[in-house]
CSV table of C-alpha atoms and ligand atoms in Angstrom, one decimal:
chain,number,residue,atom,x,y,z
A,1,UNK,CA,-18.6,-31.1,-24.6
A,2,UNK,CA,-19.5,-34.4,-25.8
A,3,UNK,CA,-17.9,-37.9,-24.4
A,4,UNK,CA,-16.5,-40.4,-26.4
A,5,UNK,CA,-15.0,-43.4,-24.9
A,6,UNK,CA,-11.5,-44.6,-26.1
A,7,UNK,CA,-11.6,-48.3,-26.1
A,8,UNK,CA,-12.8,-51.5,-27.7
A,9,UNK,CA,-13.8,-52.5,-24.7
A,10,UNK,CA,-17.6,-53.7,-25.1
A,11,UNK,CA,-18.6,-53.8,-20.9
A,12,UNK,CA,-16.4,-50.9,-20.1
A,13,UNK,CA,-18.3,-49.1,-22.4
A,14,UNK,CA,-21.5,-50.2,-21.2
A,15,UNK,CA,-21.1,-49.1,-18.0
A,16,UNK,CA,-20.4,-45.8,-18.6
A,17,UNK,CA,-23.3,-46.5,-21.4
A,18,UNK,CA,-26.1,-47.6,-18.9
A,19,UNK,CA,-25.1,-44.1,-17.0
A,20,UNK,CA,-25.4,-41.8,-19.8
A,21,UNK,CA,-21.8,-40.7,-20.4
A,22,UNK,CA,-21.3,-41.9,-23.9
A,23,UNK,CA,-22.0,-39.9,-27.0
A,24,UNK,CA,-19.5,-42.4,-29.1
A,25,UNK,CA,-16.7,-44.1,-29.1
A,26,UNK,CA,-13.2,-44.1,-30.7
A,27,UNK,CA,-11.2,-47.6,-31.4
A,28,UNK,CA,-8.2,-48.1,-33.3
A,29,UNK,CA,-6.1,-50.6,-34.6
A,30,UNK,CA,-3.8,-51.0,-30.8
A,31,UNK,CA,-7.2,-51.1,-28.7
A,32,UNK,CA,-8.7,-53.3,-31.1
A,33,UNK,CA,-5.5,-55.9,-30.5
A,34,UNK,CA,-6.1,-54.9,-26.7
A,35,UNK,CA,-9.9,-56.2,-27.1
A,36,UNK,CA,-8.4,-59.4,-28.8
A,37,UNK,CA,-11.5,-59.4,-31.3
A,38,UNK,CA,-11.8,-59.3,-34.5
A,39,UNK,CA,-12.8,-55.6,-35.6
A,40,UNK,CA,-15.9,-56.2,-38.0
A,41,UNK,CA,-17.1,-58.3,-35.0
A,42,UNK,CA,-16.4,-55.7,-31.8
A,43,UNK,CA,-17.2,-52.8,-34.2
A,44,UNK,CA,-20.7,-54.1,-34.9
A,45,UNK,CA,-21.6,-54.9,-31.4
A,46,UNK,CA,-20.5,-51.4,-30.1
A,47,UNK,CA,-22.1,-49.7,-32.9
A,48,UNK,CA,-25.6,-51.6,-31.8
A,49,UNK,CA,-25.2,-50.4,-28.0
A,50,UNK,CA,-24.2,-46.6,-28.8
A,51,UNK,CA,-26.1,-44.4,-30.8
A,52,UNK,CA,-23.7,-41.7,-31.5
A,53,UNK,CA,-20.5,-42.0,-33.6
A,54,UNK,CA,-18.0,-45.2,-33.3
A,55,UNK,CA,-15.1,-44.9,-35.2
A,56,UNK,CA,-13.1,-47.6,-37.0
A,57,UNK,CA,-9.8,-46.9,-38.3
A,58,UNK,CA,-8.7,-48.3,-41.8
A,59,UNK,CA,-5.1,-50.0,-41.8
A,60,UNK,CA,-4.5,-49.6,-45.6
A,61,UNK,CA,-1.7,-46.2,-46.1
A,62,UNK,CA,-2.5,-45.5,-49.6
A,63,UNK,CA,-5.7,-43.4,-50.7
A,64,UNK,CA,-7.2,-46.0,-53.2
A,65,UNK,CA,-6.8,-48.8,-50.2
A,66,UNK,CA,-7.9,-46.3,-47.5
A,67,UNK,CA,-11.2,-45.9,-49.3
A,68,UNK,CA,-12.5,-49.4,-50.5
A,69,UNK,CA,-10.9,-50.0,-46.4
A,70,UNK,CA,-13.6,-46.7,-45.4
A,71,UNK,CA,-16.4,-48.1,-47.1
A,72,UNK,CA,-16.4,-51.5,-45.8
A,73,UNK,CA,-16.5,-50.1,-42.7
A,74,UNK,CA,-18.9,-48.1,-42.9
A,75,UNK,CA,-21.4,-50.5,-44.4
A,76,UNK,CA,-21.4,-52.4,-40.4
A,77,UNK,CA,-23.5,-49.4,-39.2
A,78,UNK,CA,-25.0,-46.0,-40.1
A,79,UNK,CA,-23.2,-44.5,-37.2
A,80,UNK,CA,-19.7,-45.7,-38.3
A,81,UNK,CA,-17.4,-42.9,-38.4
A,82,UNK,CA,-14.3,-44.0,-40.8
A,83,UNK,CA,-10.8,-42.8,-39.1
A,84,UNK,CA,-8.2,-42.1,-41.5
A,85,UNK,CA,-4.6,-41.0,-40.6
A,86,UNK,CA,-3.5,-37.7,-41.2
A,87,UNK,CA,-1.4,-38.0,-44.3
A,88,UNK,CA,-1.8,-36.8,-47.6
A,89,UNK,CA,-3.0,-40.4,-49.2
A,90,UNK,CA,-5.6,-39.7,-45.8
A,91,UNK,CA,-6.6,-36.4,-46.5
A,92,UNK,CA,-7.6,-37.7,-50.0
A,93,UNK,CA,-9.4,-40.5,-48.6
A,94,UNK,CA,-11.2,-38.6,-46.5
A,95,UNK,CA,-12.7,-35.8,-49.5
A,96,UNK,CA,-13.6,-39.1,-50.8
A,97,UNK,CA,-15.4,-40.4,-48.0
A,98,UNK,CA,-17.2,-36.9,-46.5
A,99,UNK,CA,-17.9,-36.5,-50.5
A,100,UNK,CA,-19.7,-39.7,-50.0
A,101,UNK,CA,-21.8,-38.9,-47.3
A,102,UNK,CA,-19.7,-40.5,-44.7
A,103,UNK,CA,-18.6,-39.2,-41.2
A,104,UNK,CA,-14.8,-39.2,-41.5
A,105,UNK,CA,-12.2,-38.7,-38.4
A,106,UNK,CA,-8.9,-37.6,-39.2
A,107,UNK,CA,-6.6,-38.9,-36.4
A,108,UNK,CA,-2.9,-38.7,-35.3
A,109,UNK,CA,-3.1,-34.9,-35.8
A,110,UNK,CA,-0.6,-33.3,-34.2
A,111,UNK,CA,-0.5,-29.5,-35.6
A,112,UNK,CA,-2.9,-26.6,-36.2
A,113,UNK,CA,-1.7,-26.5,-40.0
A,114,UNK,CA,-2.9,-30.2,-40.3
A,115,UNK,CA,-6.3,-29.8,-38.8
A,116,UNK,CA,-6.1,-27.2,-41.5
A,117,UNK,CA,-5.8,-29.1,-44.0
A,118,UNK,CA,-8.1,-31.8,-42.7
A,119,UNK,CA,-10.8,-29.0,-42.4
A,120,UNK,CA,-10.4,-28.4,-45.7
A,121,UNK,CA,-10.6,-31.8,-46.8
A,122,UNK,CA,-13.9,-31.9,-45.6
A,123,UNK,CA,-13.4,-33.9,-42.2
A,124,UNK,CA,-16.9,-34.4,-39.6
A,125,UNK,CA,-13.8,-34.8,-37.2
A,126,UNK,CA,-10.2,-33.9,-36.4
A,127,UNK,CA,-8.6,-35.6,-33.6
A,128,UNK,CA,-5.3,-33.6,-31.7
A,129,UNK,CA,-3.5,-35.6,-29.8
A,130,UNK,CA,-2.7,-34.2,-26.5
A,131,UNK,CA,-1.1,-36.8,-24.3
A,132,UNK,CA,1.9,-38.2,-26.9
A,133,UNK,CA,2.6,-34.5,-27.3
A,134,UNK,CA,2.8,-33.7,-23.7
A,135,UNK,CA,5.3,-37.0,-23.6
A,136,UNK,CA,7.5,-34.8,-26.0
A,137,UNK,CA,7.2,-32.0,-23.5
A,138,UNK,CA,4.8,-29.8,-25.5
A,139,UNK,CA,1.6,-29.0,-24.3
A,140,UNK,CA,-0.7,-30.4,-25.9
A,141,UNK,CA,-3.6,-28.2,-24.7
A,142,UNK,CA,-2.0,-25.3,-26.8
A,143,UNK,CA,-3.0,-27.6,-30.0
A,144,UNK,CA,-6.9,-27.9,-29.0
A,145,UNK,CA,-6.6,-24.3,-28.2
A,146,UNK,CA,-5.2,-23.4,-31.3
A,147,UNK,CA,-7.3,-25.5,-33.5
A,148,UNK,CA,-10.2,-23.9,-31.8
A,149,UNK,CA,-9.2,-20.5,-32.3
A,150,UNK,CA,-8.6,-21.3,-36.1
A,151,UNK,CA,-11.7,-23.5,-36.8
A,152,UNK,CA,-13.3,-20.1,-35.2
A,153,UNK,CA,-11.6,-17.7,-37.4
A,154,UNK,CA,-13.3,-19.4,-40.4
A,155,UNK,CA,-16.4,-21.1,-39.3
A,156,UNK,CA,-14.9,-24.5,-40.1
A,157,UNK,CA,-17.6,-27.2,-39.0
A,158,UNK,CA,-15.2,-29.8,-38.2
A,159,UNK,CA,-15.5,-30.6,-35.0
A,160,UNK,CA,-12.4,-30.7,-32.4
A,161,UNK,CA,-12.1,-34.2,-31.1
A,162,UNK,CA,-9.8,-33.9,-28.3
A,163,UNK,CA,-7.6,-37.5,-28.1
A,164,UNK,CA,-4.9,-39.1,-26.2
A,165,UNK,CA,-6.3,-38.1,-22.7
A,166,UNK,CA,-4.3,-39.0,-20.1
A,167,UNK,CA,-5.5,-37.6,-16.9
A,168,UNK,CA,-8.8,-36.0,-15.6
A,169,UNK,CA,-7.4,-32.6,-15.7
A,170,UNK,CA,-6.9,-33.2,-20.0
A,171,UNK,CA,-11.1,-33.4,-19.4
A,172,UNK,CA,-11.6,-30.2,-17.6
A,173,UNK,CA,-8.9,-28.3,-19.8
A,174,UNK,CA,-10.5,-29.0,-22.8
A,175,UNK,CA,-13.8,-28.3,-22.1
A,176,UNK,CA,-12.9,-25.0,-20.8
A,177,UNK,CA,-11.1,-24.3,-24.1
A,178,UNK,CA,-14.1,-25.0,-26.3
A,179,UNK,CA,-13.7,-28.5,-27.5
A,180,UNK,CA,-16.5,-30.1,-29.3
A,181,UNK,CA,-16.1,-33.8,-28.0
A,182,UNK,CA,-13.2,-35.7,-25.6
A,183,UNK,CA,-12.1,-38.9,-26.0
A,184,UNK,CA,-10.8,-40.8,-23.0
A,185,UNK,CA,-10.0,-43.9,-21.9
A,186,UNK,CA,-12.7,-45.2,-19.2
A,187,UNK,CA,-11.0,-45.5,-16.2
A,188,UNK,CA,-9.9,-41.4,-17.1
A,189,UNK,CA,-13.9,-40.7,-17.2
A,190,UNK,CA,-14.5,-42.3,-13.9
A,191,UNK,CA,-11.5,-40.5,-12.2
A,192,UNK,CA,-13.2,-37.3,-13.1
A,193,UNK,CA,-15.4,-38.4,-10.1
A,194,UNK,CA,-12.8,-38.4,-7.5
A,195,UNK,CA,-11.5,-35.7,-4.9
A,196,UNK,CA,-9.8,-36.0,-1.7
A,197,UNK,CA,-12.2,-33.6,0.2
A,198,UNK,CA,-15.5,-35.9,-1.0
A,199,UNK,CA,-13.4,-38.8,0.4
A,200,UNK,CA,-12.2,-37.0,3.6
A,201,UNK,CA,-15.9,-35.8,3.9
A,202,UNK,CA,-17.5,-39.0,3.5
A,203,UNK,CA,-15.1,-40.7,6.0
A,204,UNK,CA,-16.7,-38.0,8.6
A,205,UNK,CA,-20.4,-38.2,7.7
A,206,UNK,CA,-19.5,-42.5,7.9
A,207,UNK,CA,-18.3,-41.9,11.4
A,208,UNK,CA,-20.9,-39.8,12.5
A,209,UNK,CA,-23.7,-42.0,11.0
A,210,UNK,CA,-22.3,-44.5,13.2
A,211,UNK,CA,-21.5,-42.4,16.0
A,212,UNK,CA,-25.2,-41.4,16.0
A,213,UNK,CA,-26.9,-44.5,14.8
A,214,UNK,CA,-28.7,-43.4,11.5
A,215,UNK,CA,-30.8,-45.4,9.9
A,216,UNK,CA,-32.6,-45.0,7.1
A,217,UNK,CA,-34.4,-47.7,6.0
B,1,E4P,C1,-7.9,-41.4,-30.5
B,1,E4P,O1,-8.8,-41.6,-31.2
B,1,E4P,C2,-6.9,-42.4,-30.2
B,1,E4P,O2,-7.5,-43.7,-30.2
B,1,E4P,C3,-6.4,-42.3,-28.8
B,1,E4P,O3,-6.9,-41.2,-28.1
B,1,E4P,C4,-4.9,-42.4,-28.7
B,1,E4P,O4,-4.5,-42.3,-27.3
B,1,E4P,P1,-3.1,-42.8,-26.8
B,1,E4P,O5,-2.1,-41.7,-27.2
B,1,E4P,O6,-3.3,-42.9,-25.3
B,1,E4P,O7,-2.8,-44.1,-27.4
């Protein structure tokens, strides 16, 4: 499963950059307010740091907007992947776009029947959101799972983009259901690395270091 790392954040990202953990990188329009940048700007300096696909969300809501939006974008990189919403005026922006060569993520997906659609549309990307479903009290694991299952059935080569990751656990489930990529926020990629037992255990090897007056260089 590949990492992407939700956030405008330019050092968070290199951090997790300079260890290997990013494949790309997913903004949109609320973490690029967070960042307090202005997009062209933070989109062209994360796009020079990470080689795999950053995507940039348009802001326009009709199709014709949407793609003169997409294209724009696109022209601050080569790995700029254009993130359209998943409405119909997006859905035609986004044939538009993939017809154009362009990698295209279809976000705020929130059933099987629209990754469907976005699928058919011709999508590099379809992004489920698991964590604002799972606020509603539906699990949003079932929707990677089904989208999965579906994309399977047909040999769709869109590729399952898990998003609104909330916890390390989201990381784990996914991967075990098959998705292609995950994108989390930073600080839900670096609590991937914690357990109790390695911090219980390391207390005890600390003591004992002591106790027996390791060094080591
Ligand atoms: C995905 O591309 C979105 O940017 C993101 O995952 C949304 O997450 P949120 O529901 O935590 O805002």
């Amino acid at each position: 499963m590949k990492f992407f790392v939700d956030t405008a954040d330019v050092e968070a990202i290199r951090e997790l950059h300079d260890l290997g953990m990013v494949d790309g990188v997913t903004t949109n329009p609320s973490l690029i307010r967070k960042s307090g940048r202005d997009i062209h700007e933070v989109t062209r300096e994360i796009c020079d740091m990470v080689e795999g696909p950053v995507s940039a969300e348009v802001v326009a809501l009709k199709a014709e907007d949407m793609i003169a939006e997409g294209r724009k974008l696109a022209e601050i990189a080569d790995n700029i992947a254009v993130k359209v919403p998943l409405t119909w005026d997006g859905l035609k922006a986004c044939k538009v776009l993939s017809g154009e060569g362009k990698m295209v993520n279809v976000t705020l997906c929130f059933s099987a029947n629209q990754a469907l659609l976005a699928a058919k549309a011709g999508a590099t990307f379809i992004s489920p959101f698991i964590g604002r479903l799972d606020d509603l009290n539906i699990d949003g694991l079932d929707l990677i799972a089904d989208i999965r299952e579906i994309y399977d059935n047909y040999g769709f080569e869109t590729q399952v983009l898990a998003a609104s990751i909330r916890s390390a656990n989201h990381m784990s489930e996914c991967a075990k259901i098959g998705a292609d990529v995950a994108t989390a926020p930073p600080g839900v990629i670096k609590a991937m690395a914690n357990h109790v037992l390695t911090d219980k255990g390391l207390d005890a090897f600390v003591a004992d270091a002591k106790a027996a007056g390791i060094k080591i260089v």
